Coordinates of N, CA and C in Angstrom, one line a residue:
X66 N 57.1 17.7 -12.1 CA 56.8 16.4 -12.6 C 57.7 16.1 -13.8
X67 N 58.2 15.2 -13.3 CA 59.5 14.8 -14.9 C 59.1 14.2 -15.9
X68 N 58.1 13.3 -15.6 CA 57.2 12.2 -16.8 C 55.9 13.3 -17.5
X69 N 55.9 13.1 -18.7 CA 54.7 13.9 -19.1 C 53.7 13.1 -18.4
X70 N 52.6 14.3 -18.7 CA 51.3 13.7 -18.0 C 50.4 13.9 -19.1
X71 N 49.3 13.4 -19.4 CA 48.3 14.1 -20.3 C 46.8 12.9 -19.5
X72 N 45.5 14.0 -19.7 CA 44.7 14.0 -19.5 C 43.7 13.8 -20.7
X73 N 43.1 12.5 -20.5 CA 42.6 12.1 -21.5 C 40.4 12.5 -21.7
X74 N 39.9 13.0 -23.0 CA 38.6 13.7 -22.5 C 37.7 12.4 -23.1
X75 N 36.6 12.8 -22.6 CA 35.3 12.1 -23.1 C 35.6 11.6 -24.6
X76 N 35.4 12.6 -25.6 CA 35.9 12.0 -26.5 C 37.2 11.5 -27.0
X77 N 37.8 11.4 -26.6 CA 39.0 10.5 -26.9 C 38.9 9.4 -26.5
X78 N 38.0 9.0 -25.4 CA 37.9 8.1 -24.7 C 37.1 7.2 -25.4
X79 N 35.9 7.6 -26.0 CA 34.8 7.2 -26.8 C 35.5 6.5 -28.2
X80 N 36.4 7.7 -28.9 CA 36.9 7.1 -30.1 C 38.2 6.1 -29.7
X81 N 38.8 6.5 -28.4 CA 39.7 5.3 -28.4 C 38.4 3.6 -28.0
X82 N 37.8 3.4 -27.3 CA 36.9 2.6 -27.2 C 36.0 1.8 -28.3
X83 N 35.4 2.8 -29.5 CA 34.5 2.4 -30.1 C 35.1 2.6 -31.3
X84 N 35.3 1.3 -32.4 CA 35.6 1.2 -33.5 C 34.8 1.9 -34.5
X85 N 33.7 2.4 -34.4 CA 32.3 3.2 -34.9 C 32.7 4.6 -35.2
X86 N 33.7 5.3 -33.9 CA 34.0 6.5 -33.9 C 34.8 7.0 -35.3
X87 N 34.5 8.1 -35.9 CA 35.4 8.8 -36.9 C 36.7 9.1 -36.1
X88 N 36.9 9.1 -34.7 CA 38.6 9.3 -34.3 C 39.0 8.3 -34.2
X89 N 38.5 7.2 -33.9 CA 38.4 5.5 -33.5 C 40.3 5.4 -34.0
X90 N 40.7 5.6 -35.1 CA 41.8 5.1 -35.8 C 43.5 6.1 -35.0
X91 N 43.3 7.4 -35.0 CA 43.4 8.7 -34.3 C 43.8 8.2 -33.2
X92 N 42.8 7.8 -32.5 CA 42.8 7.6 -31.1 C 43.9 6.3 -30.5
X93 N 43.7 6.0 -31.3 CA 44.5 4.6 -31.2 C 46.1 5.0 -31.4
X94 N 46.3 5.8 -32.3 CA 47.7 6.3 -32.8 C 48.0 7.0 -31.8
X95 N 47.5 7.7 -31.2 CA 47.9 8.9 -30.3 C 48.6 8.0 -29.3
X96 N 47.1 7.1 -29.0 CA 47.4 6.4 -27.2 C 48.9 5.6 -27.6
X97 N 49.0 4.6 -28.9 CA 50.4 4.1 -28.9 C 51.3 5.1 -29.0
X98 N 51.8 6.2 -29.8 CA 52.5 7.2 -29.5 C 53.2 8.0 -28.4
X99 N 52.2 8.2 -27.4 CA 52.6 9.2 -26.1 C 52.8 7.9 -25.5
X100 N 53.9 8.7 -24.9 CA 54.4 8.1 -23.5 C 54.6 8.9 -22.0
X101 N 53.9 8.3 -20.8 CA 53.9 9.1 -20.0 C 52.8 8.2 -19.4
X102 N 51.9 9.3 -18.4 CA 50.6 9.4 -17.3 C 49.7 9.9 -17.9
X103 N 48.4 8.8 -18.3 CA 47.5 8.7 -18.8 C 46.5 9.1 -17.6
X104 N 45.7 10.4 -17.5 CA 44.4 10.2 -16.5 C 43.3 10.7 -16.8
X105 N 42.6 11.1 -15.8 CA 41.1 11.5 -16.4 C 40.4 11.7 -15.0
X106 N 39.5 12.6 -14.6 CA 39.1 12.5 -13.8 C 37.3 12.0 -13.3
X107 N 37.1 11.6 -12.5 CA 35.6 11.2 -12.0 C 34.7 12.2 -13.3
X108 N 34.5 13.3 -13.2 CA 33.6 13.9 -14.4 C 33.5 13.2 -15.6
X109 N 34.6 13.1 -16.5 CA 34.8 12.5 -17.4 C 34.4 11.2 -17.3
X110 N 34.6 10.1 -16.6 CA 34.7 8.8 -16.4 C 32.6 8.9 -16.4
X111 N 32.1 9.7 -15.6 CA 30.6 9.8 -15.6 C 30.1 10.0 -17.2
X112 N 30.8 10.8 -18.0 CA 30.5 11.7 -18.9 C 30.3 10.6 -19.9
X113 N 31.6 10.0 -19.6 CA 31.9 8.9 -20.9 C 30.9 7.4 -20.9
X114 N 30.6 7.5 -19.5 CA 29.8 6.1 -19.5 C 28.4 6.3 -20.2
X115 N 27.6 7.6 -19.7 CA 26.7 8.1 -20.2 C 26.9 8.2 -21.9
X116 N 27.8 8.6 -22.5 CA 28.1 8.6 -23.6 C 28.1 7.2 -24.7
X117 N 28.8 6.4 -24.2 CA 28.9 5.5 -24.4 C 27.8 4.3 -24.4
X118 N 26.8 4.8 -23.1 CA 25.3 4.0 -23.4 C 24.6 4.5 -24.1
X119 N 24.6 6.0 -24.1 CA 23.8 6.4 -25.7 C 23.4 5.5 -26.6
X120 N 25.2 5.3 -26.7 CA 25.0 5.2 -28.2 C 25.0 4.0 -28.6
X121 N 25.4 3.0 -27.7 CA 25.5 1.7 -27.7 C 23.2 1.2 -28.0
X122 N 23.0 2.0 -26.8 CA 21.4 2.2 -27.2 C 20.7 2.0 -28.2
X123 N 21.4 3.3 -28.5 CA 20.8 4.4 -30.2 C 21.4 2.7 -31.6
X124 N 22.0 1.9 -31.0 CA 22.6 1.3 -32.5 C 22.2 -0.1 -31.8
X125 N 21.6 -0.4 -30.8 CA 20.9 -1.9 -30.3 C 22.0 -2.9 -29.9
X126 N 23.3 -1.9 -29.5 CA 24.4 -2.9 -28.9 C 24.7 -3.4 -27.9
X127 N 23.6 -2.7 -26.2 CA 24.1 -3.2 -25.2 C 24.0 -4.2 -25.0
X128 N 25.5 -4.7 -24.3 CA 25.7 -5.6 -23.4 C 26.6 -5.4 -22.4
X129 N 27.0 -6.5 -21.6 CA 27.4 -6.8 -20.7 C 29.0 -6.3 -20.5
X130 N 29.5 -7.3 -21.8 CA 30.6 -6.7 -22.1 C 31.0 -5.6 -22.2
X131 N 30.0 -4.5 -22.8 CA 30.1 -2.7 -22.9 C 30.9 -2.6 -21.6
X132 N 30.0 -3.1 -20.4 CA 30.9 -2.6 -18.5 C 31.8 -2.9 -18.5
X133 N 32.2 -3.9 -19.4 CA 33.3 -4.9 -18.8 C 34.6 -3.6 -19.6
X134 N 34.5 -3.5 -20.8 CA 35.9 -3.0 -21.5 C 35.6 -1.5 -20.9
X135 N 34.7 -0.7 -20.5 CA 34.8 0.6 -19.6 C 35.4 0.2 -18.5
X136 N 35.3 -0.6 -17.7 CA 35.8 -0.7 -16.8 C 37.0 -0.9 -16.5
X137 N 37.2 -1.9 -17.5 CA 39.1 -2.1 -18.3 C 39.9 -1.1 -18.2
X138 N 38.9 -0.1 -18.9 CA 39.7 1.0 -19.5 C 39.9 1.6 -18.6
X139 N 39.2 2.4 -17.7 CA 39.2 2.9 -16.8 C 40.4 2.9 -16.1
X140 N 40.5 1.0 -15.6 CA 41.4 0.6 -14.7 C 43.2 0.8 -15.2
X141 N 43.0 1.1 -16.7 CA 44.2 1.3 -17.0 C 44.9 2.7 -16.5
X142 N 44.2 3.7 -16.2 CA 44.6 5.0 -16.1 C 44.2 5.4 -14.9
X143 N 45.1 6.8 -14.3 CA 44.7 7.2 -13.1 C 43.5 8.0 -13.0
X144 N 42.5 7.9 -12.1 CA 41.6 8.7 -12.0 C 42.0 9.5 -10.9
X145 N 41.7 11.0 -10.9 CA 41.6 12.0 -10.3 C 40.1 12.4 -9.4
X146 N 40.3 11.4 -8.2 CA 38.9 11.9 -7.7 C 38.7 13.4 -6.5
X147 N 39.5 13.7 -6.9 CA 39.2 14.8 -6.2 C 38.3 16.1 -6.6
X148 N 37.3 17.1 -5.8 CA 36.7 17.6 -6.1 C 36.9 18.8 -6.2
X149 N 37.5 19.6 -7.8 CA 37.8 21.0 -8.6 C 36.9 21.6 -7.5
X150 N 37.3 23.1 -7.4 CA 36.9 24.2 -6.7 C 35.9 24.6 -7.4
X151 N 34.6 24.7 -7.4 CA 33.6 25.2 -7.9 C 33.5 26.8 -8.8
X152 N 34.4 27.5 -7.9 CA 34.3 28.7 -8.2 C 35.8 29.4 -9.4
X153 N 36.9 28.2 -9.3 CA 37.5 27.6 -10.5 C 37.0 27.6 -12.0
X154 N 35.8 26.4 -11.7 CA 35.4 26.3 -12.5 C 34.3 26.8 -13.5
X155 N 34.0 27.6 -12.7 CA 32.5 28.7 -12.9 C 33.7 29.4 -14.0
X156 N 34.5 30.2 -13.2 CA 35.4 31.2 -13.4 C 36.4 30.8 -15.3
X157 N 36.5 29.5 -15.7 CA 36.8 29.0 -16.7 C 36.1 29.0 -17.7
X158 N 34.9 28.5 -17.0 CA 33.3 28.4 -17.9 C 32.8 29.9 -18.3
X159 N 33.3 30.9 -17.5 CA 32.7 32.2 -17.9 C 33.6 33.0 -18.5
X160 N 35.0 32.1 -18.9 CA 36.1 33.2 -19.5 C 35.8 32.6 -20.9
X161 N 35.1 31.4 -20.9 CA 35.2 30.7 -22.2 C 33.4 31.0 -22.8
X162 N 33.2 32.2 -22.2 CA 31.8 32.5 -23.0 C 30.9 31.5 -22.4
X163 N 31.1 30.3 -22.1 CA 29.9 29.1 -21.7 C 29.9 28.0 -23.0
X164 N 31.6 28.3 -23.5 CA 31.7 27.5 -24.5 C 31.9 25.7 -24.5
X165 N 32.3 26.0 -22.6 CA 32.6 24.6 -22.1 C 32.0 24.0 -21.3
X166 N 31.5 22.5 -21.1 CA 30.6 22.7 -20.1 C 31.4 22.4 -18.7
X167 N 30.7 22.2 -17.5 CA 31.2 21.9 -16.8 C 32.6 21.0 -16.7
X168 N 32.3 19.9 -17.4 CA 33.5 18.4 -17.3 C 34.5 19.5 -17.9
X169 N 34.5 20.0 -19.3 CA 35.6 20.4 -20.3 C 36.2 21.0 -19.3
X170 N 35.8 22.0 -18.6 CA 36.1 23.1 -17.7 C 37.3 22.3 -16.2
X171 N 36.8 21.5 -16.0 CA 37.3 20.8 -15.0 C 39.1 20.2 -15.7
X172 N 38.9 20.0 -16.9 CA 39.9 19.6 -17.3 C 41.0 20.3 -17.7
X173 N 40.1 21.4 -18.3 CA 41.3 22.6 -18.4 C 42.0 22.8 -16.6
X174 N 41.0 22.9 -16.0 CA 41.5 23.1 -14.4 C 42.8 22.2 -14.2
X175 N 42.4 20.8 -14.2 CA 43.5 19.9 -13.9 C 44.8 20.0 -14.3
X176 N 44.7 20.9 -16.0 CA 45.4 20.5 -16.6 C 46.6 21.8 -16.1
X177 N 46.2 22.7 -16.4 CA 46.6 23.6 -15.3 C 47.1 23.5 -14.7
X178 N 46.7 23.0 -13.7 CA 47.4 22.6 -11.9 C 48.6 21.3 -12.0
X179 N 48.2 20.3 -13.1 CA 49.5 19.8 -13.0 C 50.4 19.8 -14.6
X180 N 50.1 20.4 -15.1 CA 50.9 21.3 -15.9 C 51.0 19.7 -17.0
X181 N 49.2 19.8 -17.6 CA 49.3 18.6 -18.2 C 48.9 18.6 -19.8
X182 N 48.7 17.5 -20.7 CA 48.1 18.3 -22.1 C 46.9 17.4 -21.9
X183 N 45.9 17.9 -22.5 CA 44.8 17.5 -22.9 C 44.8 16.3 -24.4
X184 N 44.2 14.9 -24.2 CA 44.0 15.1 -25.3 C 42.6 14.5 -25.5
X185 N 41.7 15.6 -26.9 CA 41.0 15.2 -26.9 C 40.3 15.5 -28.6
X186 N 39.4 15.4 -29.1 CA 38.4 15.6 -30.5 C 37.7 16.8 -30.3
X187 N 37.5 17.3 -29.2 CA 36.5 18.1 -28.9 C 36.8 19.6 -29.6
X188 N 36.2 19.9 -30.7 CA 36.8 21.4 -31.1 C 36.3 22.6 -30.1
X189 N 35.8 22.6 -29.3 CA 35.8 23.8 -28.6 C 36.4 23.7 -27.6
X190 N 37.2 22.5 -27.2 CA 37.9 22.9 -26.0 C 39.2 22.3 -26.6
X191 N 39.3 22.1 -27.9 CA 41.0 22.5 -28.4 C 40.8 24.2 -28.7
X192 N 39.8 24.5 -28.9 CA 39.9 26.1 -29.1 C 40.3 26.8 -28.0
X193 N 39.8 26.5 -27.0 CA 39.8 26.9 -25.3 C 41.4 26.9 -24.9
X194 N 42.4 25.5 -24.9 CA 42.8 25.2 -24.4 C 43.9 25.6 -25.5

């Protein structure tokens, strides 16, 4: 692959999204900075929506709009819907103590396989990876 690629995680996604976020500012530098293939796969995209209504919840913000700019976002980048090998990912999850959960674990996988960088906030799976 001649274009970098990088894979974008739950949290980055969250603090690129939400002005609230302590990466919020970070997030934004990074995304104008790199150049290349922005993706993320179906886990993530679940991970993040769930995340995202938390907290929109927890602070009395939903709306309508919330769908609309996930969805935005979403549409700007490739999703990877294909389905990681199970036993991949067990096998990641169990070299990393159970430091990662499932999603983290998937991403190290992808990243892997297409020889990609992660980026993300998450200190245990910048530790991992």
């Amino acid at each position: 692959m001649n274009e970098n690629f990088y894979l974008l995680d739950t949290s980055f996604i969250v603090a690129f999204l939400s002005s609230k976020d302590v990466h919020h500012k970070r997030a934004l530098e990074l995304f104008e900075q790199t150049e290349g293939i922005f993706a993320s796969n179906f886990l993530v995209f679940q991970e993040t929506v769930t995340v995202i209504c938390r907290r929109a919840r927890e602070q009395n913000m939903l709306s309508s709009n919330l769908f609309r700019i996930i969805n935005d976002f979403f549409n700007t980048i490739m999703i990877i819907n294909e389905i990681p090998p199970k036993e991949e990912i067990l096998k990641i999850m169990e070299n990393s103590q159970c430091l990662l959960s499932f999603t983290d674990a998937s991403l190290i996988y992808y990243s892997d396989k297409l020889k990609a960088e992660i980026l993300t906030f998450d200190s245990s799976l910048l530790s991992i990876k």
